[in-house]
PDB file of C-alpha atoms and ligand atoms in Angstrom:
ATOM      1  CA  UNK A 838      31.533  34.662 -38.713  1.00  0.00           C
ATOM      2  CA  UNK A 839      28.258  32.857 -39.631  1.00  0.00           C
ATOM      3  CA  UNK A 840      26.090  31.317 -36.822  1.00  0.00           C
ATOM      4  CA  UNK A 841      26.851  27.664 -36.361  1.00  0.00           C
ATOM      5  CA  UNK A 842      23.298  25.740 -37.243  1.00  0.00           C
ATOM      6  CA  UNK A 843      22.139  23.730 -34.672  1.00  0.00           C
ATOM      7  CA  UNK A 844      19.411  20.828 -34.675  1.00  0.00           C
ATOM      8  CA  UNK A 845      17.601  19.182 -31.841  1.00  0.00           C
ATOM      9  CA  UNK A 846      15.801  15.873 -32.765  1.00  0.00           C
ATOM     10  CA  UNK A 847      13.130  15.197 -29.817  1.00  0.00           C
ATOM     11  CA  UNK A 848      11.712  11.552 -28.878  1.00  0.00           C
ATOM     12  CA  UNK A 849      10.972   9.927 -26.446  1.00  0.00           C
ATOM     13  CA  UNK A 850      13.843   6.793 -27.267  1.00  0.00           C
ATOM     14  CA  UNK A 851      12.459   3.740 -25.891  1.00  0.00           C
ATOM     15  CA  UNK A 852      15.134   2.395 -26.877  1.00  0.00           C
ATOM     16  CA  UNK A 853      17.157   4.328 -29.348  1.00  0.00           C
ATOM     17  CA  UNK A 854      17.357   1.917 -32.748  1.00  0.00           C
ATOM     18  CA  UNK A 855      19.663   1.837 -35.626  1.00  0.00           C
ATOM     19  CA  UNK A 856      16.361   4.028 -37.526  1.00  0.00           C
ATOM     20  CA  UNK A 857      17.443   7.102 -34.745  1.00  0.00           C
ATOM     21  CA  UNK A 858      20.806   6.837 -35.271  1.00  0.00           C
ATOM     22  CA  UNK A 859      20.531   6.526 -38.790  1.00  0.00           C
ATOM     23  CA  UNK A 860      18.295   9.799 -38.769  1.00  0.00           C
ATOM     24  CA  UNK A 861      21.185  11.550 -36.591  1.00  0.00           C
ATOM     25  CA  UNK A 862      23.818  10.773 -38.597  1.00  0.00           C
ATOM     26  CA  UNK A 863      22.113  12.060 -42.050  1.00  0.00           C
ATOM     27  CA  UNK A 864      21.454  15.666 -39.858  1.00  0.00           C
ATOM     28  CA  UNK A 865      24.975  15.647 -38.888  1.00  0.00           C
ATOM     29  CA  UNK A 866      26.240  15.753 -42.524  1.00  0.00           C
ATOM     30  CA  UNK A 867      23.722  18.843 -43.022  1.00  0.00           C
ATOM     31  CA  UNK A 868      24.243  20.869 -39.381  1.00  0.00           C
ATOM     32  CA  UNK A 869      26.993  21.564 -37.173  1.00  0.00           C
ATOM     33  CA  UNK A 870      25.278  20.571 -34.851  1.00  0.00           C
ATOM     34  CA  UNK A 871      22.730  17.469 -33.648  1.00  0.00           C
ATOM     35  CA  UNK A 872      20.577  17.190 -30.147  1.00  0.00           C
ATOM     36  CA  UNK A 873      19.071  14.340 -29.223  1.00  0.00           C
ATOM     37  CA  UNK A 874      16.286  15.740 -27.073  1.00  0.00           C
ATOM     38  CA  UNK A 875      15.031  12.924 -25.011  1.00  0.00           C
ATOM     39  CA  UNK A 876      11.857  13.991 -23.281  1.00  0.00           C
ATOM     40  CA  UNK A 877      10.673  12.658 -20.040  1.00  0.00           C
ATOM     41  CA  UNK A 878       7.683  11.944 -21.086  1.00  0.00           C
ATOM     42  CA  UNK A 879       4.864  12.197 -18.473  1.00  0.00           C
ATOM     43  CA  UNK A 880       2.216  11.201 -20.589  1.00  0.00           C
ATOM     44  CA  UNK A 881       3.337   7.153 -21.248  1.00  0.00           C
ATOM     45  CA  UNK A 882       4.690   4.648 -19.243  1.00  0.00           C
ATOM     46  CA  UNK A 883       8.280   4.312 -20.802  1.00  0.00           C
ATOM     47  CA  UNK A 884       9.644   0.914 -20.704  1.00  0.00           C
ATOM     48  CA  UNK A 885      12.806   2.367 -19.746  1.00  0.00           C
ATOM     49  CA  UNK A 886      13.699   4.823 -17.194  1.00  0.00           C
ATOM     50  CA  UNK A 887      15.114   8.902 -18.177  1.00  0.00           C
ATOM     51  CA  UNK A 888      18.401   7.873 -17.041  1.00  0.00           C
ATOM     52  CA  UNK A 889      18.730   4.713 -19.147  1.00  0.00           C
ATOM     53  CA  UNK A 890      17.689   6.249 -21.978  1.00  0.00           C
ATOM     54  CA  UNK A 891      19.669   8.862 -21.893  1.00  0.00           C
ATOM     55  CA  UNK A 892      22.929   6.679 -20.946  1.00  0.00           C
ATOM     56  CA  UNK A 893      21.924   4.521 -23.944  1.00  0.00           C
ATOM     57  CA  UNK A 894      21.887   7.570 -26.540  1.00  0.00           C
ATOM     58  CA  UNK A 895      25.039   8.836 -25.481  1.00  0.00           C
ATOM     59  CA  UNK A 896      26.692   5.680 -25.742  1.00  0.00           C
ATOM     60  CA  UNK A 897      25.006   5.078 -29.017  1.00  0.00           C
ATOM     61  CA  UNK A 898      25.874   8.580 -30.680  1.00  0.00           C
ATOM     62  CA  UNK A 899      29.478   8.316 -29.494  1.00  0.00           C
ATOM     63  CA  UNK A 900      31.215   8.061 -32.999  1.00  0.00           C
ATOM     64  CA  UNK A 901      29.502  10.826 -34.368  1.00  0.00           C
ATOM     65  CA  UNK A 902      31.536  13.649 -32.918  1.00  0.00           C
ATOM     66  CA  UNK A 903      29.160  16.658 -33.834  1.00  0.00           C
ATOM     67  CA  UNK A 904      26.355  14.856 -32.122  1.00  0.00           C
ATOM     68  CA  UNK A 905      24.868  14.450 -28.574  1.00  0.00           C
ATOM     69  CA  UNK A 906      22.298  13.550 -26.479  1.00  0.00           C
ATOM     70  CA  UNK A 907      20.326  15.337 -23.390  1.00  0.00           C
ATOM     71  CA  UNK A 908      17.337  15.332 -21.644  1.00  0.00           C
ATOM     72  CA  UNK A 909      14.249  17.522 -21.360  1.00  0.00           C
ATOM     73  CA  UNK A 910      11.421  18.265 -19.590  1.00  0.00           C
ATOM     74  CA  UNK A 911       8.421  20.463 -20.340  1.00  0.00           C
ATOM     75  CA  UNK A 912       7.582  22.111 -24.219  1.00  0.00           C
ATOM     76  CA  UNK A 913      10.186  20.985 -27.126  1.00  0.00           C
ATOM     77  CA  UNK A 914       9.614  24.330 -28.726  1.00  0.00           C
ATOM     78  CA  UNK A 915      11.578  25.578 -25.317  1.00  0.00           C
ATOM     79  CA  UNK A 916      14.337  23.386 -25.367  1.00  0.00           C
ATOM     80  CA  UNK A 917      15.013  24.336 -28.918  1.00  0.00           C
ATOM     81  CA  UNK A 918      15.024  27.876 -27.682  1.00  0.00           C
ATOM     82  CA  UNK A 919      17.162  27.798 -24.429  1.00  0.00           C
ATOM     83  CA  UNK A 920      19.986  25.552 -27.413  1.00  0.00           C
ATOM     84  CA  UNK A 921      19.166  28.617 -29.426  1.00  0.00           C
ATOM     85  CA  UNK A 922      18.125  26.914 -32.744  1.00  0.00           C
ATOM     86  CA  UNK A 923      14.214  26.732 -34.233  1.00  0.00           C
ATOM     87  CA  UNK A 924      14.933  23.546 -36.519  1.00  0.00           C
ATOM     88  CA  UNK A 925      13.758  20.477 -34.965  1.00  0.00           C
ATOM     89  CA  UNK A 926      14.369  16.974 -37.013  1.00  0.00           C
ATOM     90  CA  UNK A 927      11.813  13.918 -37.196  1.00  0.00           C
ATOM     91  CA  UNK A 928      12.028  11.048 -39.119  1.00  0.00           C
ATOM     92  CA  UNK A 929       9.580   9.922 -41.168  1.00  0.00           C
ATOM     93  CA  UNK A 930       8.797   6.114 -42.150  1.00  0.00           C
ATOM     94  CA  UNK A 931       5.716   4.670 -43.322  1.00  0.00           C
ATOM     95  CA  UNK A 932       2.849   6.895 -43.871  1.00  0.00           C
ATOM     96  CA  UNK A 933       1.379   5.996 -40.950  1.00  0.00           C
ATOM     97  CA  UNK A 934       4.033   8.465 -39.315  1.00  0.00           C
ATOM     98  CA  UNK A 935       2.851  11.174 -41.721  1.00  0.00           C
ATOM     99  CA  UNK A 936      -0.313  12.610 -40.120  1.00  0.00           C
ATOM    100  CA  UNK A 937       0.612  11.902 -36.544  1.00  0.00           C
ATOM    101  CA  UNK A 938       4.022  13.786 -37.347  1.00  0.00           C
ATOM    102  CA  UNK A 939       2.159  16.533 -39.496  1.00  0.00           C
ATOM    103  CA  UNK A 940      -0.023  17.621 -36.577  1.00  0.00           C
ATOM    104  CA  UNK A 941       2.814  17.775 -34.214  1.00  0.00           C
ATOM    105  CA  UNK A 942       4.287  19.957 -36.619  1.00  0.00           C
ATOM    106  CA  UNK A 943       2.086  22.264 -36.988  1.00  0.00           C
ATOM    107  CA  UNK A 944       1.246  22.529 -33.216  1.00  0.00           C
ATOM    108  CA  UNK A 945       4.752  23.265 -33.087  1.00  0.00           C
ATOM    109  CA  UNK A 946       4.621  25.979 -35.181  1.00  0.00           C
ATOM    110  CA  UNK A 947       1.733  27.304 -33.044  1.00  0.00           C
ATOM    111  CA  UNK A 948       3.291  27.566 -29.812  1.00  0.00           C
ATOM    112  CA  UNK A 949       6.392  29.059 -31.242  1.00  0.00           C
ATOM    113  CA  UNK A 950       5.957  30.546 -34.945  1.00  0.00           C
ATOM    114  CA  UNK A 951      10.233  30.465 -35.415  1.00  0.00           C
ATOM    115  CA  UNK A 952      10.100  26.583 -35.236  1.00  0.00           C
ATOM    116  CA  UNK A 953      10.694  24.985 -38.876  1.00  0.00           C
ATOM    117  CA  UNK A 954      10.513  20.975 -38.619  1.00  0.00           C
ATOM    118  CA  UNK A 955      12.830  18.893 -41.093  1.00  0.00           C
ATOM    119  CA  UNK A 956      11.941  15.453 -41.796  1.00  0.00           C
ATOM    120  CA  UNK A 957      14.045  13.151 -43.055  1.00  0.00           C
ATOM    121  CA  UNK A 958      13.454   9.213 -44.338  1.00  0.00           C
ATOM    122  CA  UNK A 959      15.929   6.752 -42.733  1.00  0.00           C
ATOM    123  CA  UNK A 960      17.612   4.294 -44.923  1.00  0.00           C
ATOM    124  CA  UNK A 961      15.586   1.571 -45.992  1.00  0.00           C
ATOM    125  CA  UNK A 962      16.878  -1.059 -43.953  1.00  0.00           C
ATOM    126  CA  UNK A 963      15.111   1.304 -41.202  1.00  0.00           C
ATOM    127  CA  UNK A 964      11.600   1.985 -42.525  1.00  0.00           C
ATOM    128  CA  UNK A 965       9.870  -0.517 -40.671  1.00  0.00           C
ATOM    129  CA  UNK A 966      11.831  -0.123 -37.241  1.00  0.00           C
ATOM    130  CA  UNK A 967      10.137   0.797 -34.167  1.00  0.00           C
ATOM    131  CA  UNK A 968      11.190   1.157 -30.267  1.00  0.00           C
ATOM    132  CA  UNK A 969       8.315  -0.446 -29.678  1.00  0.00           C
ATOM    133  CA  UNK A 970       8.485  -3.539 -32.343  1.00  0.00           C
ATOM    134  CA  UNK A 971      12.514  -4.113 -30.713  1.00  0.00           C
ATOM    135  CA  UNK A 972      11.004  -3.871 -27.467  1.00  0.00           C
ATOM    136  CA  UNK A 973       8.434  -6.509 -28.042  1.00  0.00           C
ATOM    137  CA  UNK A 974      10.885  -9.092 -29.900  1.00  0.00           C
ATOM    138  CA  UNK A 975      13.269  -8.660 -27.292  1.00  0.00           C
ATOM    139  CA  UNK A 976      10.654  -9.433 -24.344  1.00  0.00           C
ATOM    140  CA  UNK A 977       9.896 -12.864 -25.975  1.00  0.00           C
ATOM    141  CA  UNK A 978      13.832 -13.606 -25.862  1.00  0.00           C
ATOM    142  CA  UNK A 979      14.326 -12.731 -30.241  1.00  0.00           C
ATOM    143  CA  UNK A 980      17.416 -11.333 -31.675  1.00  0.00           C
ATOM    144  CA  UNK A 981      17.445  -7.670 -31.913  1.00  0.00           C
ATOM    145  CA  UNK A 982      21.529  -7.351 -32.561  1.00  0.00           C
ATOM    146  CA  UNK A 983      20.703  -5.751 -35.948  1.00  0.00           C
ATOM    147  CA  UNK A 984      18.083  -3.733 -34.951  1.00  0.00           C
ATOM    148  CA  UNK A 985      19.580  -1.413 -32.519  1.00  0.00           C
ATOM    149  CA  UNK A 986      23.305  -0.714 -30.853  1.00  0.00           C
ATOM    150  CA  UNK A 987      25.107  -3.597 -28.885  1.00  0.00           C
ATOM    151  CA  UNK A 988      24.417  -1.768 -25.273  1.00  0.00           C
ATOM    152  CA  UNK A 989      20.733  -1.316 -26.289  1.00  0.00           C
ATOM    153  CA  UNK A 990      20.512  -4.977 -26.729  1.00  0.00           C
ATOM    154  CA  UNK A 991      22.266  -5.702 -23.675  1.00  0.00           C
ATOM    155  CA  UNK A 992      20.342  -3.000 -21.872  1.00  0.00           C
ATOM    156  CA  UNK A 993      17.183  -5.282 -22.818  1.00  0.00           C
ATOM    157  CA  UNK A 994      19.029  -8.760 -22.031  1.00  0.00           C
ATOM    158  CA  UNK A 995      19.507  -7.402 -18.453  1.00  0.00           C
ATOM    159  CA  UNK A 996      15.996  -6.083 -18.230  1.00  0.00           C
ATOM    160  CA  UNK A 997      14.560  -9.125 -19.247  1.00  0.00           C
ATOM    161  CA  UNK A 998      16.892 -11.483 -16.721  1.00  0.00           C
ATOM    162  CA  UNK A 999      15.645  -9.385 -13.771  1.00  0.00           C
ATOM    163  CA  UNK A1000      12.095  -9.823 -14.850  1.00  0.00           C
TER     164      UNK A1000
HETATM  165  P1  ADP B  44       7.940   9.456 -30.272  1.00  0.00           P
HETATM  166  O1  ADP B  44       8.472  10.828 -30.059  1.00  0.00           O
HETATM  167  O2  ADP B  44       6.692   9.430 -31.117  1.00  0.00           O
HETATM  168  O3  ADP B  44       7.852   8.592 -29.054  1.00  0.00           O
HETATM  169  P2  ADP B  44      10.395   8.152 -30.998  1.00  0.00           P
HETATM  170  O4  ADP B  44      11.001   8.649 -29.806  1.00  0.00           O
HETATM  171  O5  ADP B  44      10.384   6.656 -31.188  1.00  0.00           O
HETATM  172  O6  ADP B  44       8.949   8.705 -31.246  1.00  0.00           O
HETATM  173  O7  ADP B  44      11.103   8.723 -32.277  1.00  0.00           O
HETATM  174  C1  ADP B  44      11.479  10.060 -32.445  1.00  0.00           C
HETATM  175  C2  ADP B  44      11.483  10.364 -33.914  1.00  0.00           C
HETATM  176  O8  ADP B  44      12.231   9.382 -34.620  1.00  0.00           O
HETATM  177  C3  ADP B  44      10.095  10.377 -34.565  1.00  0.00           C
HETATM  178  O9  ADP B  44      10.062  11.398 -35.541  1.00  0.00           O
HETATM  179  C4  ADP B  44      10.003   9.031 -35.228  1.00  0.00           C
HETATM  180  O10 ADP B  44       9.145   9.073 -36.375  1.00  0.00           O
HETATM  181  C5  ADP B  44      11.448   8.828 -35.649  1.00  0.00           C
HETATM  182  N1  ADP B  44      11.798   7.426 -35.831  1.00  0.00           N
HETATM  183  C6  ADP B  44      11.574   6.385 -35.003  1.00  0.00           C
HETATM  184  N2  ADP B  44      12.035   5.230 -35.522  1.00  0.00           N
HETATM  185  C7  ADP B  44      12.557   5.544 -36.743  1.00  0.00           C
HETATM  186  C8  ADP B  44      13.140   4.791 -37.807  1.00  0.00           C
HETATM  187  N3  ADP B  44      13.269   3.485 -37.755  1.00  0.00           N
HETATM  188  N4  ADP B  44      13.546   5.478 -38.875  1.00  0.00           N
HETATM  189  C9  ADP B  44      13.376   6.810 -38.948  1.00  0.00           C
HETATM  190  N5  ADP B  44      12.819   7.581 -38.020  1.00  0.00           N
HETATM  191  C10 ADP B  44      12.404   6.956 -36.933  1.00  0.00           C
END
């Protein structure tokens, strides 16, 4: 029986957008498959916490069966070993992703020389959608309904009422 082909997409997902799930849902046409690795993150302040992010994901990823969502800590190179797969997923948008995404590739492919990364280009309605551009519209009371999923937005209705 052939090996069933695995694929962990790594982020941090502050918040997950329509661009992430967009990215998921093209990998689960081409894997069995998809992870949603959401790292801890211990170098940047995340606007929100490990456990809301990861509660938002996995509400978010919900219709596509072969797809779900867990958290991380430590090397993503590890992760991807302990799920037993070496193909890890990014998205790419502008080209200002390209470099940044480029050297984390490759330093990747340093600390573990099995890791092969797959980019793939979100639908166009995505290319200029960021966690952090939803984050700031929403923090000046804007619409972000078609920007991310409906418990995202509520997620940063809620955040912004207790501020
Ligand atoms: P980071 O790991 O740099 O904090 P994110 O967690 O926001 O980045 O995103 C994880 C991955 O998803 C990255 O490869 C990023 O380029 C990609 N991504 C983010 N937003 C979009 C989008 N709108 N369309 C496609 N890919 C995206």
């Amino acid at each position: 029986m052939n090996k069933k082909k695995i694929a962990i997409y790594p982020g941090t997902f502050d918040p997950i957008t329509f661009g992430h799930v967009n990215i998921v849902k093209k990998a689960s046409e081409m894997f069995d498959e998809v992870i949603m690795a959401i790292a801890i993150d211990n170098y940047k302040e995340t606007f929100f916490s490990l456990e809301e992010r990861e509660k938002l994901c996995k509400e978010s990823l919900k219709d596509i069966p072969n797809a779900r969502a867990e958290s991380f800590d430590g090397l993503v190179v590890d992760f991807a070993d302990k799920l037993g797969t070496n193909i890890m997923i990014r998205g790419l948008r502008a080209v200002s992703d390209f470099e940044y995404e480029l050297q984390l590739a490759l330093m990747n492919k340093k600390l573990s020389n099995k890791i092969e990364t797959v980019f793939l280009v979100p639908s166009f309605d995505y290319l200029y959608l960021s966690s952090s551009m939803v984050r700031n519209i929403a923090s000046v009371g804007g619409d972000v309904e078609t920007l991310v999923p409906k418990c995202v937005a509520d997620a940063l209705k809620q955040k912004r009422r207790d501020n």
